[in-house]
Amino acid sequence: MPSAVIKSYSYDAASETLEIAYHSGRVYHYLNVPEKVFKEMRSTMVKGIWFNRHIKGRYPFEEVTPGLNQTNLFEDQP
């Protein structure tokens, strides 16, 4: 899977969740992604471009980067 941005990806058909791990270390879950869309992504040669055209901005997402506790990012700020 050659991609300058996407390190790896996986899909859970039961929850229709597409997990994208970026080379930056960040991990996101894209929600309500139909299995058909995942299969199209899997079959394309250029994952990053396809992802930007068909998933990014079209499906809700949440960041799930391991070790990132978003509620405490600004805990020590005045």
Coordinates of N, CA, C and O in Angstrom, one line a residue:
M1 N 0.8 -1.2 0.0 CA 0.0 0.0 0.0 C 0.9 1.2 0.0 O 1.2 1.7 1.0
P2 N 1.2 1.8 -1.1 CA 2.1 3.0 -1.2 C 1.2 4.2 -0.8 O 0.2 4.4 -1.5
S3 N 1.7 4.9 0.1 CA 1.0 6.2 0.5 C 2.0 7.1 1.2 O 2.7 6.6 2.2
A4 N 2.1 8.3 0.9 CA 3.0 9.2 1.6 C 2.4 9.6 2.9 O 3.2 10.1 3.8
V5 N 1.1 9.5 3.1 CA 0.5 10.0 4.3 C -0.1 8.8 5.2 O 0.0 8.8 6.4
I6 N -0.7 7.9 4.5 CA -1.4 6.8 5.2 C -0.4 5.6 5.5 O 0.1 5.1 4.6
K7 N -0.2 5.3 6.8 CA 0.7 4.2 7.1 C 0.0 2.9 7.0 O 0.6 1.9 6.5
S8 N -1.2 2.8 7.6 CA -2.0 1.6 7.5 C -3.4 1.9 7.7 O -3.8 3.0 8.1
Y9 N -4.3 0.9 7.4 CA -5.7 1.1 7.6 C -6.3 -0.3 7.9 O -5.8 -1.3 7.5
S10 N -7.5 -0.2 8.5 CA -8.3 -1.5 8.8 C -9.7 -1.1 8.8 O -10.1 0.1 8.9
Y11 N -10.6 -2.1 8.7 CA -12.0 -1.8 8.7 C -12.8 -2.9 9.5 O -12.5 -4.1 9.5
D12 N -13.7 -2.4 10.3 CA -14.6 -3.2 11.1 C -16.0 -3.1 10.4 O -16.7 -2.1 10.5
A13 N -16.4 -4.2 9.8 CA -17.7 -4.2 9.0 C -18.9 -4.1 10.0 O -19.9 -3.5 9.6
A14 N -18.8 -4.7 11.2 CA -19.9 -4.7 12.1 C -20.3 -3.3 12.5 O -21.5 -2.9 12.6
S15 N -19.3 -2.4 12.7 CA -19.5 -1.0 13.2 C -19.4 0.0 12.0 O -19.6 1.2 12.2
E16 N -19.0 -0.5 10.8 CA -18.7 0.3 9.7 C -17.7 1.4 10.0 O -17.9 2.6 9.7
T17 N -16.6 1.0 10.7 CA -15.6 1.9 11.1 C -14.3 1.7 10.3 O -13.8 0.5 10.4
L18 N -13.8 2.7 9.7 CA -12.5 2.6 9.0 C -11.5 3.3 9.9 O -11.6 4.5 10.3
E19 N -10.5 2.5 10.2 CA -9.4 3.1 11.0 C -8.2 3.4 10.1 O -7.8 2.6 9.3
I20 N -7.7 4.7 10.2 CA -6.6 5.1 9.4 C -5.5 5.5 10.3 O -5.7 6.4 11.2
A21 N -4.3 4.9 10.2 CA -3.1 5.3 10.9 C -2.2 6.1 10.0 O -1.9 5.6 8.9
Y22 N -1.9 7.3 10.4 CA -1.0 8.1 9.5 C 0.4 8.0 9.9 O 0.8 7.6 11.0
H23 N 1.3 8.3 9.0 CA 2.8 8.3 9.3 C 3.1 9.2 10.4 O 4.1 9.0 11.1
S24 N 2.3 10.2 10.7 CA 2.6 11.2 11.7 C 2.4 10.5 13.1 O 2.8 11.1 14.1
G25 N 1.7 9.3 13.2 CA 1.5 8.7 14.4 C 0.0 8.8 14.9 O -0.4 8.1 15.8
R26 N -0.7 9.7 14.3 CA -2.1 9.9 14.6 C -3.0 8.8 14.0 O -2.7 8.3 12.9
V27 N -4.0 8.5 14.8 CA -4.9 7.4 14.3 C -6.4 8.0 14.4 O -6.7 8.6 15.4
Y28 N -7.1 7.8 13.4 CA -8.5 8.3 13.3 C -9.5 7.1 13.0 O -9.1 6.2 12.2
H29 N -10.7 7.2 13.5 CA -11.8 6.3 13.1 C -12.7 7.2 12.3 O -13.2 8.2 12.7
Y30 N -13.0 6.7 11.1 CA -14.0 7.3 10.2 C -15.3 6.4 10.3 O -15.2 5.2 10.1
L31 N -16.4 7.0 10.7 CA -17.6 6.3 11.1 C -18.6 6.2 10.0 O -18.7 7.1 9.1
N32 N -19.4 5.2 10.0 CA -20.5 4.9 9.1 C -20.0 4.8 7.6 O -20.7 5.2 6.7
V33 N -18.8 4.3 7.5 CA -18.3 4.0 6.1 C -18.8 2.7 5.6 O -18.5 1.6 6.2
P34 N -19.6 2.7 4.6 CA -20.1 1.4 4.0 C -18.9 0.5 3.6 O -17.9 0.9 3.1
E35 N -19.2 -0.8 3.8 CA -18.1 -1.8 3.4 C -17.8 -1.7 1.9 O -16.6 -1.8 1.5
K36 N -18.7 -1.3 1.1 CA -18.4 -1.1 -0.4 C -17.4 0.0 -0.6 O -16.5 -0.2 -1.4
V37 N -17.5 1.0 0.2 CA -16.5 2.1 0.1 C -15.1 1.6 0.5 O -14.1 1.9 -0.1
F38 N -15.1 0.9 1.6 CA -13.8 0.3 2.1 C -13.2 -0.6 1.0 O -12.0 -0.5 0.7
K39 N -14.0 -1.4 0.4 CA -13.5 -2.3 -0.6 C -12.9 -1.5 -1.8 O -11.9 -1.9 -2.4
E40 N -13.6 -0.4 -2.2 CA -13.1 0.4 -3.3 C -11.7 1.0 -2.9 O -10.8 1.0 -3.7
M41 N -11.6 1.5 -1.6 CA -10.3 2.0 -1.2 C -9.2 0.9 -1.2 O -8.1 1.2 -1.7
R42 N -9.6 -0.2 -0.7 CA -8.6 -1.3 -0.7 C -8.1 -1.7 -2.1 O -6.9 -2.0 -2.3
S43 N -8.9 -1.5 -3.1 CA -8.5 -1.9 -4.5 C -7.8 -0.9 -5.2 O -7.2 -1.2 -6.3
T44 N -7.8 0.4 -4.7 CA -7.1 1.4 -5.5 C -5.6 1.4 -5.2 O -5.1 1.0 -4.1
M45 N -4.8 1.8 -6.2 CA -3.4 1.9 -6.0 C -2.9 3.1 -5.3 O -1.8 3.1 -4.6
V46 N -3.6 4.2 -5.3 CA -3.2 5.4 -4.7 C -4.1 5.8 -3.6 O -5.1 6.5 -3.7
K47 N -3.8 5.2 -2.4 CA -4.7 5.3 -1.2 C -5.0 6.8 -0.8 O -6.1 7.1 -0.5
G48 N -3.9 7.6 -0.7 CA -4.1 8.9 -0.1 C -5.0 9.8 -1.0 O -5.8 10.5 -0.5
I49 N -4.8 9.8 -2.3 CA -5.6 10.6 -3.2 C -7.0 10.1 -3.2 O -8.0 10.9 -3.1
W50 N -7.2 8.8 -3.2 CA -8.6 8.2 -3.2 C -9.3 8.6 -1.9 O -10.4 9.0 -1.9
F51 N -8.5 8.4 -0.8 CA -9.1 8.8 0.5 C -9.5 10.2 0.6 O -10.7 10.5 1.0
N52 N -8.7 11.1 0.1 CA -9.1 12.6 0.1 C -10.3 12.8 -0.7 O -11.1 13.7 -0.4
R53 N -10.5 12.1 -1.8 CA -11.6 12.4 -2.7 C -12.9 11.7 -2.2 O -14.0 12.2 -2.5
H54 N -12.8 10.6 -1.5 CA -14.0 9.8 -1.3 C -14.4 9.6 0.2 O -15.5 9.2 0.5
I55 N -13.5 9.9 1.1 CA -13.8 9.7 2.5 C -13.6 11.0 3.4 O -14.6 11.4 4.1
K56 N -12.5 11.7 3.2 CA -12.2 12.9 4.0 C -13.3 13.9 3.7 O -13.6 14.2 2.6
G57 N -13.9 14.4 4.8 CA -14.9 15.4 4.7 C -16.3 14.9 4.4 O -17.3 15.6 4.3
R58 N -16.4 13.6 4.1 CA -17.7 13.0 3.8 C -18.3 12.1 5.0 O -19.5 11.8 5.0
Y59 N -17.4 11.7 5.9 CA -17.8 10.8 7.0 C -17.4 11.4 8.3 O -16.3 12.0 8.4
P60 N -18.2 11.3 9.3 CA -17.7 11.8 10.7 C -16.5 11.0 11.1 O -16.3 9.8 10.7
F61 N -15.7 11.6 11.9 CA -14.5 10.9 12.4 C -14.2 11.3 13.8 O -14.7 12.3 14.4
E62 N -13.3 10.5 14.5 CA -12.8 10.9 15.8 C -11.4 10.4 15.9 O -11.0 9.4 15.3
E63 N -10.6 11.2 16.6 CA -9.2 10.8 16.7 C -9.1 9.9 17.9 O -9.7 10.1 19.0
V64 N -8.4 8.8 17.7 CA -8.2 7.7 18.7 C -6.7 7.4 18.9 O -6.4 6.3 19.3
T65 N -5.9 8.3 18.6 CA -4.4 8.1 18.8 C -4.1 7.6 20.1 O -4.4 8.2 21.1
P66 N -3.4 6.4 20.2 CA -3.1 5.8 21.5 C -2.2 6.8 22.3 O -1.3 7.4 21.7
G67 N -2.5 6.9 23.6 CA -1.7 7.8 24.4 C -2.1 9.2 24.4 O -1.6 10.0 25.2
L68 N -3.1 9.6 23.6 CA -3.5 11.0 23.5 C -4.8 11.1 24.3 O -5.8 10.5 24.0
N69 N -4.7 11.9 25.4 CA -5.8 12.1 26.2 C -6.3 13.6 26.0 O -5.8 14.5 26.5
Q70 N -7.2 13.7 25.1 CA -7.6 15.1 24.6 C -8.2 15.9 25.7 O -8.2 17.1 25.6
T71 N -8.8 15.3 26.7 CA -9.4 16.1 27.7 C -8.4 16.8 28.6 O -8.7 17.8 29.3
N72 N -7.2 16.3 28.6 CA -6.2 16.9 29.5 C -5.1 17.7 28.7 O -4.1 18.1 29.3
L73 N -5.4 18.0 27.5 CA -4.4 18.8 26.7 C -4.0 20.1 27.3 O -2.9 20.6 27.3
F74 N -5.1 20.8 27.9 CA -4.9 22.1 28.4 C -5.1 22.2 29.9 O -5.3 23.3 30.5
E75 N -4.9 21.1 30.6 CA -5.2 21.0 32.0 C -4.3 21.9 32.8 O -4.8 22.6 33.8
D76 N -3.1 22.1 32.5 CA -2.2 22.9 33.3 C -2.2 24.4 32.8 O -1.4 25.2 33.3
Q77 N -3.0 24.8 31.9 CA -3.1 26.1 31.4 C -3.8 27.0 32.4 O -4.8 26.5 33.0
P78 N -3.4 28.2 32.6 CA -4.2 29.1 33.5 C -5.5 29.5 32.9 O -5.8 29.5 31.8

